[in-house]
Amino acid sequence: MARVFSGIQPSGELHIGNYLGAVKNWVAIQHQMQSVFCIVNLHAITQAYEPAQLRERTQAMALTLIAAGIDPATCILFVQSDVAEHTELQWIFNTVTPLGELERQTQFKEKSSRAGSGEVSIPAGLLNYPVLQAADILLYRADNVPVGEDQVQHLELSRVIARNWNARFKAGYFPEPQALLTPTRRIMGLDGQAKMSKSLGNTVGLLESPDEIWAKLRPAVTDPARVKKTDPGNPEVCNIFSLHRAFSPAETVTHVDAQCRSAGWGCVDCKKVLHGNMVAELVPIQARAAELRAEPKRVAAALAGGAERARELAKVTMREVRDHMGLTA
Ligand code: AMP
Ligand code: TRP
């Protein structure tokens, strides 16, 4: 049976970019394939952070994932640092990873140019970040990785690492993991300028109230050709239309398309309909989050159980890896 692995950083609240690009897909996939989902706190510490806040955000991420439909009884949900084998396999993979491939990663180039421009130097962890990601996936010998488009390059590197290790130590041992992308693989921020991302402040949080969401949607960027309400627009270039595609029923999407092209609706009319459909999807998630907040032990127990099951799988892989590498007697 195909095995699925994916991870999410506990770096702030879950937003609709994460949700539509990855997490919504995880919720569907957990019923179809053996799935392992991980809150990757060891990846999060490659950026500046506060320990107390990281602890809190890790718990909050677990709660939100469960509220969004991740069922800890169906899949394995756990926190990365609870399974020490991730870092052990990462070290091993460092020895088969070409440095040039790490230096070529777009995310490394972006993050290191930001870190390097200030007082702080660039930590080696930022460079080795994708090696830990490869270890995450391959520790469970997962072949499918549901992620957003920004992770495609990291997955290519995971395949290089699997191939190099296999060539050196045991043909065919690690599968070459493939990305599972959705039609909503790249959600743009409400500024319409860049992908939705916590660090850019252009997000809609999954747990934001209907009023907060409206306060963000109302001024959000649309097709620049629609200066006046009577100017016809092109929905293909409008971020609000792409969100309709994600949240609204097919008939509404067709209707919105026609109303935009004919200037039948103004952008505010269009946003009001989107708001209604978005809230309809998010309200049940928010209700479950409120229930879970009242029972924090449920989330803690889910993570403890998940870590235990993950460890069992991880131990098997590490025993075999050590054996093939001559690290056992
Ligand atoms: P991160 O918050 O960076 O750990 O991302 C968690 C998951 O959400 C990864 O699979 C990302 O590819 C995905 N993701 C993050 N931002 C977006 C976005 N704007 N559009 C689509 N997917 C995204
Ligand atoms: N790098 C991923 C991100 O920022 C998070 C991640 C870590 C991940 N390990 C993973 C995703 C393994 C998929 C599989 O989104």
CSV table of N, CA and C in Angstrom, one decimal, residues 34-151:
chain,number,residue,atom,x,y,z
A,34,GLN,N,-2.1,4.9,3.7
A,34,GLN,CA,-1.5,5.0,5.1
A,34,GLN,C,-0.8,6.3,5.2
A,35,SER,N,-1.2,7.2,6.1
A,35,SER,CA,-0.7,8.5,6.1
A,35,SER,C,0.0,8.9,7.4
A,36,VAL,N,1.1,9.6,7.3
A,36,VAL,CA,1.9,10.1,8.4
A,36,VAL,C,2.0,11.6,8.3
A,37,PHE,N,1.5,12.4,9.2
A,37,PHE,CA,1.6,13.8,9.2
A,37,PHE,C,2.3,14.4,10.4
A,38,CYS,N,3.2,15.3,10.1
A,38,CYS,CA,4.2,15.7,11.2
A,38,CYS,C,4.2,17.2,11.3
A,39,ILE,N,4.2,17.7,12.6
A,39,ILE,CA,4.4,19.1,12.8
A,39,ILE,C,5.9,19.3,13.0
A,40,VAL,N,6.5,20.0,12.0
A,40,VAL,CA,8.0,19.9,11.9
A,40,VAL,C,8.7,21.1,12.7
A,41,ASN,N,8.7,20.9,14.0
A,41,ASN,CA,9.3,21.9,14.9
A,41,ASN,C,10.8,22.1,14.7
A,42,LEU,N,11.5,21.0,14.3
A,42,LEU,CA,12.9,21.1,14.1
A,42,LEU,C,13.2,21.9,12.8
A,43,HIS,N,12.3,21.9,11.9
A,43,HIS,CA,12.5,22.8,10.7
A,43,HIS,C,12.3,24.3,11.2
A,44,ALA,N,11.3,24.5,12.1
A,44,ALA,CA,11.0,25.8,12.5
A,44,ALA,C,12.1,26.5,13.2
A,45,ILE,N,13.0,25.8,13.9
A,45,ILE,CA,14.0,26.4,14.6
A,45,ILE,C,15.2,26.9,13.8
A,46,THR,N,15.1,26.7,12.4
A,46,THR,CA,16.1,27.3,11.6
A,46,THR,C,15.9,28.8,11.4
A,47,GLN,N,14.8,29.3,11.9
A,47,GLN,CA,14.6,30.8,11.9
A,47,GLN,C,14.5,31.3,13.4
A,48,ALA,N,14.7,32.6,13.6
A,48,ALA,CA,14.7,33.1,14.9
A,48,ALA,C,13.4,32.8,15.6
A,49,TYR,N,13.4,32.4,16.8
A,49,TYR,CA,12.1,32.0,17.5
A,49,TYR,C,12.3,32.1,19.0
A,50,GLU,N,11.1,32.1,19.7
A,50,GLU,CA,11.1,32.1,21.2
A,50,GLU,C,10.6,30.7,21.6
A,51,PRO,N,11.4,30.1,22.5
A,51,PRO,CA,11.0,28.7,22.9
A,51,PRO,C,9.6,28.6,23.4
A,52,ALA,N,9.1,29.5,24.3
A,52,ALA,CA,7.8,29.4,24.9
A,52,ALA,C,6.7,29.5,23.8
A,53,GLN,N,7.0,30.4,22.8
A,53,GLN,CA,6.1,30.6,21.7
A,53,GLN,C,6.0,29.4,20.8
A,54,LEU,N,7.2,28.7,20.6
A,54,LEU,CA,7.2,27.6,19.7
A,54,LEU,C,6.4,26.4,20.3
A,55,ARG,N,6.5,26.3,21.6
A,55,ARG,CA,5.8,25.2,22.3
A,55,ARG,C,4.3,25.4,22.1
A,56,GLU,N,3.9,26.7,22.4
A,56,GLU,CA,2.5,27.1,22.2
A,56,GLU,C,2.0,26.9,20.8
A,57,ARG,N,2.8,27.3,19.8
A,57,ARG,CA,2.4,27.2,18.4
A,57,ARG,C,2.3,25.7,18.0
A,58,THR,N,3.1,24.9,18.5
A,58,THR,CA,3.1,23.5,18.2
A,58,THR,C,1.8,22.8,18.6
A,59,GLN,N,1.4,23.2,19.8
A,59,GLN,CA,0.1,22.7,20.3
A,59,GLN,C,-1.1,23.3,19.5
A,60,ALA,N,-1.0,24.6,19.2
A,60,ALA,CA,-2.0,25.2,18.5
A,60,ALA,C,-2.1,24.6,17.1
A,61,MET,N,-1.0,24.3,16.5
A,61,MET,CA,-1.0,23.7,15.1
A,61,MET,C,-1.7,22.3,15.2
A,62,ALA,N,-1.4,21.5,16.2
A,62,ALA,CA,-2.0,20.2,16.3
A,62,ALA,C,-3.5,20.4,16.5
A,63,LEU,N,-3.9,21.3,17.3
A,63,LEU,CA,-5.4,21.5,17.5
A,63,LEU,C,-6.0,21.9,16.2
A,64,THR,N,-5.4,22.8,15.5
A,64,THR,CA,-6.0,23.3,14.2
A,64,THR,C,-6.1,22.2,13.2
A,65,LEU,N,-5.1,21.4,13.1
A,65,LEU,CA,-5.1,20.3,12.1
A,65,LEU,C,-6.2,19.3,12.5
A,66,ILE,N,-6.4,19.0,13.7
A,66,ILE,CA,-7.5,18.1,14.1
A,66,ILE,C,-8.8,18.7,13.8
A,67,ALA,N,-8.9,20.0,14.1
A,67,ALA,CA,-10.2,20.7,13.9
A,67,ALA,C,-10.5,20.7,12.4
A,68,ALA,N,-9.4,20.8,11.5
A,68,ALA,CA,-9.6,20.8,10.1
A,68,ALA,C,-10.0,19.5,9.5
A,69,GLY,N,-9.9,18.4,10.3
A,69,GLY,CA,-10.3,17.1,9.9
A,69,GLY,C,-9.3,16.0,9.9
A,70,ILE,N,-8.1,16.3,10.3
A,70,ILE,CA,-7.1,15.3,10.5
A,70,ILE,C,-7.5,14.4,11.7
A,71,ASP,N,-7.7,13.1,11.4
A,71,ASP,CA,-8.2,12.2,12.4
A,71,ASP,C,-7.0,11.4,13.0
A,72,PRO,N,-6.6,11.6,14.2
A,72,PRO,CA,-5.4,10.9,14.8
A,72,PRO,C,-5.7,9.4,14.9
A,73,ALA,N,-6.9,9.0,14.8
A,73,ALA,CA,-7.2,7.6,14.9
A,73,ALA,C,-7.1,6.9,13.5
A,74,THR,N,-7.2,7.7,12.5
A,74,THR,CA,-7.1,7.2,11.1
A,74,THR,C,-5.6,7.3,10.6
A,75,CYS,N,-5.0,8.4,10.8
A,75,CYS,CA,-3.6,8.6,10.3
A,75,CYS,C,-2.7,8.7,11.6
A,76,ILE,N,-1.4,8.9,11.3
A,76,ILE,CA,-0.4,9.2,12.4
A,76,ILE,C,-0.1,10.7,12.4
A,77,LEU,N,-0.4,11.3,13.5
A,77,LEU,CA,-0.1,12.8,13.6
A,77,LEU,C,0.8,12.9,14.8
A,78,PHE,N,2.0,13.5,14.6
A,78,PHE,CA,2.9,13.7,15.7
A,78,PHE,C,3.8,14.9,15.5
A,79,VAL,N,4.6,15.1,16.5
A,79,VAL,CA,5.6,16.2,16.5
A,79,VAL,C,7.0,15.7,16.2
A,80,GLN,N,7.6,16.3,15.3
A,80,GLN,CA,8.9,15.8,14.8
A,80,GLN,C,10.0,15.5,15.8
A,81,SER,N,10.1,16.4,16.8
A,81,SER,CA,11.2,16.2,17.8
A,81,SER,C,10.9,15.1,18.8
A,82,ASP,N,9.7,14.5,18.7
A,82,ASP,CA,9.3,13.4,19.6
A,82,ASP,C,9.9,12.1,19.0
A,83,VAL,N,10.4,12.1,17.8
A,83,VAL,CA,10.9,10.9,17.1
A,83,VAL,C,12.4,11.2,16.7
A,84,ALA,N,13.3,10.8,17.6
A,84,ALA,CA,14.7,11.2,17.4
A,84,ALA,C,15.4,10.7,16.1
A,85,GLU,N,14.8,9.6,15.6
A,85,GLU,CA,15.3,9.0,14.3
A,85,GLU,C,15.3,10.0,13.2
A,86,HIS,N,14.5,11.0,13.2
A,86,HIS,CA,14.5,12.0,12.1
A,86,HIS,C,15.9,12.7,12.0
A,87,THR,N,16.5,13.0,13.1
A,87,THR,CA,17.8,13.7,13.1
A,87,THR,C,18.9,12.7,12.8
A,88,GLU,N,18.7,11.5,13.3
A,88,GLU,CA,19.8,10.5,13.0
A,88,GLU,C,19.9,10.2,11.5
A,89,LEU,N,18.7,10.0,10.9
A,89,LEU,CA,18.7,9.8,9.4
A,89,LEU,C,19.2,11.0,8.7
A,90,GLN,N,18.9,12.2,9.2
A,90,GLN,CA,19.4,13.4,8.5
A,90,GLN,C,20.9,13.4,8.5
A,91,TRP,N,21.5,13.1,9.6
A,91,TRP,CA,23.0,13.1,9.5
A,91,TRP,C,23.5,12.1,8.5
A,92,ILE,N,22.9,11.0,8.4
A,92,ILE,CA,23.3,10.0,7.4
A,92,ILE,C,23.1,10.5,6.0
A,93,PHE,N,22.0,11.2,5.8
A,93,PHE,CA,21.7,11.7,4.5
A,93,PHE,C,22.7,12.9,4.1
A,94,ASN,N,23.1,13.6,5.1
A,94,ASN,CA,24.1,14.7,4.9
A,94,ASN,C,25.3,14.1,4.1
A,95,THR,N,25.7,12.8,4.4
A,95,THR,CA,26.9,12.2,3.8
A,95,THR,C,26.7,11.8,2.3
A,96,VAL,N,25.4,11.8,1.9
A,96,VAL,CA,25.2,11.5,0.4
A,96,VAL,C,24.5,12.6,-0.3
A,97,THR,N,24.5,13.8,0.3
A,97,THR,CA,23.8,15.0,-0.4
A,97,THR,C,24.9,15.9,-1.0
A,98,PRO,N,24.8,16.2,-2.3
A,98,PRO,CA,25.8,17.1,-2.9
A,98,PRO,C,25.5,18.5,-2.4
A,99,LEU,N,26.6,19.2,-1.9
A,99,LEU,CA,26.5,20.5,-1.4
A,99,LEU,C,25.9,21.5,-2.5
A,100,GLY,N,26.3,21.3,-3.7
A,100,GLY,CA,25.8,22.2,-4.8
A,100,GLY,C,24.3,22.2,-4.9
A,101,GLU,N,23.7,21.0,-4.7
A,101,GLU,CA,22.2,20.9,-4.7
A,101,GLU,C,21.6,21.7,-3.6
A,102,LEU,N,22.2,21.7,-2.5
A,102,LEU,CA,21.7,22.5,-1.3
A,102,LEU,C,21.8,24.0,-1.6
A,103,GLU,N,22.9,24.4,-2.2
A,103,GLU,CA,23.1,25.8,-2.4
A,103,GLU,C,22.2,26.3,-3.5
A,104,ARG,N,21.7,25.4,-4.4
A,104,ARG,CA,20.8,25.8,-5.5
A,104,ARG,C,19.3,26.0,-5.1
A,105,GLN,N,19.0,25.5,-3.9
A,105,GLN,CA,17.6,25.6,-3.5
A,105,GLN,C,17.1,27.0,-3.4
A,106,THR,N,16.0,27.3,-4.0
A,106,THR,CA,15.4,28.6,-4.0
A,106,THR,C,15.1,29.1,-2.6
A,107,GLN,N,14.5,28.2,-1.8
A,107,GLN,CA,14.2,28.6,-0.4
A,107,GLN,C,15.4,29.0,0.4
A,108,PHE,N,16.5,28.3,0.2
A,108,PHE,CA,17.7,28.6,0.9
A,108,PHE,C,18.2,30.0,0.4
A,109,LYS,N,18.2,30.2,-0.9
A,109,LYS,CA,18.7,31.5,-1.4
A,109,LYS,C,17.9,32.6,-0.9
A,110,GLU,N,16.5,32.5,-0.8
A,110,GLU,CA,15.7,33.5,-0.3
A,110,GLU,C,15.9,33.8,1.2
A,111,LYS,N,15.9,32.7,1.9
A,111,LYS,CA,16.0,32.9,3.4
A,111,LYS,C,17.4,33.3,3.8
A,112,SER,N,18.4,32.9,3.1
A,112,SER,CA,19.8,33.2,3.5
A,112,SER,C,20.1,34.7,3.1
A,113,SER,N,19.4,35.2,2.0
A,113,SER,CA,19.7,36.6,1.7
A,113,SER,C,19.0,37.5,2.7
A,114,ARG,N,17.9,37.0,3.3
A,114,ARG,CA,17.3,37.8,4.3
A,114,ARG,C,18.1,37.8,5.6
A,115,ALA,N,18.5,36.5,6.0
A,115,ALA,CA,19.3,36.4,7.2
A,115,ALA,C,20.6,37.1,7.1
A,116,GLY,N,21.3,36.9,6.0
A,116,GLY,CA,22.6,37.4,5.8
A,116,GLY,C,22.7,38.9,5.7
A,117,SER,N,21.5,39.6,5.5
A,117,SER,CA,21.6,41.0,5.3
A,117,SER,C,21.6,41.8,6.7
A,118,GLY,N,21.3,41.0,7.7
A,118,GLY,CA,21.3,41.7,9.0
A,118,GLY,C,22.6,41.4,9.8
A,119,GLU,N,22.5,41.5,11.1
A,119,GLU,CA,23.6,41.2,12.0
A,119,GLU,C,24.0,39.7,12.1
A,120,VAL,N,22.9,38.9,12.0
A,120,VAL,CA,23.1,37.5,12.2
A,120,VAL,C,23.7,36.8,11.0
A,121,SER,N,24.5,35.8,11.2
A,121,SER,CA,25.1,35.0,10.1
A,121,SER,C,24.1,33.9,9.7
A,122,ILE,N,24.4,33.3,8.6
A,122,ILE,CA,23.4,32.3,8.1
A,122,ILE,C,23.7,30.9,8.8
A,123,PRO,N,22.7,30.4,9.5
A,123,PRO,CA,23.0,29.1,10.2
A,123,PRO,C,23.1,27.9,9.2
A,124,ALA,N,23.9,27.0,9.4
A,124,ALA,CA,24.1,25.8,8.5
A,124,ALA,C,22.8,25.0,8.5
A,125,GLY,N,21.9,25.2,9.5
A,125,GLY,CA,20.6,24.5,9.5
A,125,GLY,C,19.7,24.9,8.3
A,126,LEU,N,19.9,26.2,7.9
A,126,LEU,CA,19.1,26.7,6.8
A,126,LEU,C,19.5,26.0,5.5
A,127,LEU,N,20.8,25.7,5.4
A,127,LEU,CA,21.3,25.0,4.2
A,127,LEU,C,20.9,23.6,4.2
A,128,ASN,N,20.9,22.9,5.4
A,128,ASN,CA,20.6,21.5,5.5
A,128,ASN,C,19.2,21.2,5.7
A,129,TYR,N,18.3,22.2,5.7
A,129,TYR,CA,16.9,22.1,5.9
A,129,TYR,C,16.3,21.0,5.0
A,130,PRO,N,16.6,21.0,3.7
A,130,PRO,CA,15.9,20.0,2.9
A,130,PRO,C,16.5,18.6,3.1
A,131,VAL,N,17.6,18.4,3.8
A,131,VAL,CA,18.1,17.1,4.1
A,131,VAL,C,17.3,16.5,5.2
A,132,LEU,N,16.9,17.4,6.2
A,132,LEU,CA,16.0,16.9,7.2
A,132,LEU,C,14.6,16.6,6.7
A,133,GLN,N,14.2,17.3,5.7
A,133,GLN,CA,12.9,17.1,5.0
A,133,GLN,C,13.0,15.7,4.3
A,134,ALA,N,14.1,15.4,3.7
A,134,ALA,CA,14.2,14.1,3.0
A,134,ALA,C,14.2,13.0,4.0
A,135,ALA,N,14.8,13.2,5.2
A,135,ALA,CA,14.9,12.2,6.2
A,135,ALA,C,13.4,12.0,6.8
A,136,ASP,N,12.7,13.1,6.9
A,136,ASP,CA,11.3,13.0,7.4
A,136,ASP,C,10.5,12.0,6.6
A,137,ILE,N,10.6,12.2,5.3
A,137,ILE,CA,9.8,11.4,4.3
A,137,ILE,C,10.3,10.0,4.2
A,138,LEU,N,11.6,9.8,4.1
A,138,LEU,CA,12.2,8.5,3.8
A,138,LEU,C,12.3,7.6,5.0
A,139,LEU,N,12.2,8.2,6.2
A,139,LEU,CA,12.2,7.4,7.4
A,139,LEU,C,11.0,6.5,7.4
A,140,TYR,N,9.9,7.0,6.8
A,140,TYR,CA,8.7,6.2,6.7
A,140,TYR,C,8.6,5.5,5.3
A,141,ARG,N,9.6,5.6,4.5
A,141,ARG,CA,9.7,5.1,3.2
A,141,ARG,C,8.4,5.5,2.4
A,142,ALA,N,8.0,6.7,2.6
A,142,ALA,CA,6.8,7.2,1.9
A,142,ALA,C,7.1,7.5,0.4
A,143,ASP,N,6.1,7.2,-0.4
A,143,ASP,CA,6.3,7.5,-1.8
A,143,ASP,C,5.5,8.7,-2.3
A,144,ASN,N,4.5,9.1,-1.5
A,144,ASN,CA,3.6,10.3,-1.9
A,144,ASN,C,3.7,11.4,-0.8
A,145,VAL,N,3.8,12.6,-1.3
A,145,VAL,CA,4.0,13.7,-0.4
A,145,VAL,C,3.0,14.9,-0.8
A,146,PRO,N,1.9,15.0,-0.2
A,146,PRO,CA,0.9,16.1,-0.5
A,146,PRO,C,1.4,17.4,0.0
A,147,VAL,N,1.8,18.3,-0.9
A,147,VAL,CA,2.3,19.6,-0.5
A,147,VAL,C,1.9,20.7,-1.5
A,148,GLY,N,2.2,21.9,-1.2
A,148,GLY,CA,1.9,23.0,-2.1
A,148,GLY,C,3.1,23.1,-3.1
A,149,GLU,N,3.0,23.9,-4.1
A,149,GLU,CA,4.0,24.0,-5.2
A,149,GLU,C,5.3,24.4,-4.7
A,150,ASP,N,5.4,25.2,-3.6
A,150,ASP,CA,6.7,25.7,-3.2
A,150,ASP,C,7.6,24.6,-2.7
A,151,GLN,N,7.1,23.4,-2.5
A,151,GLN,CA,7.9,22.3,-2.0
A,151,GLN,C,8.4,21.4,-3.1
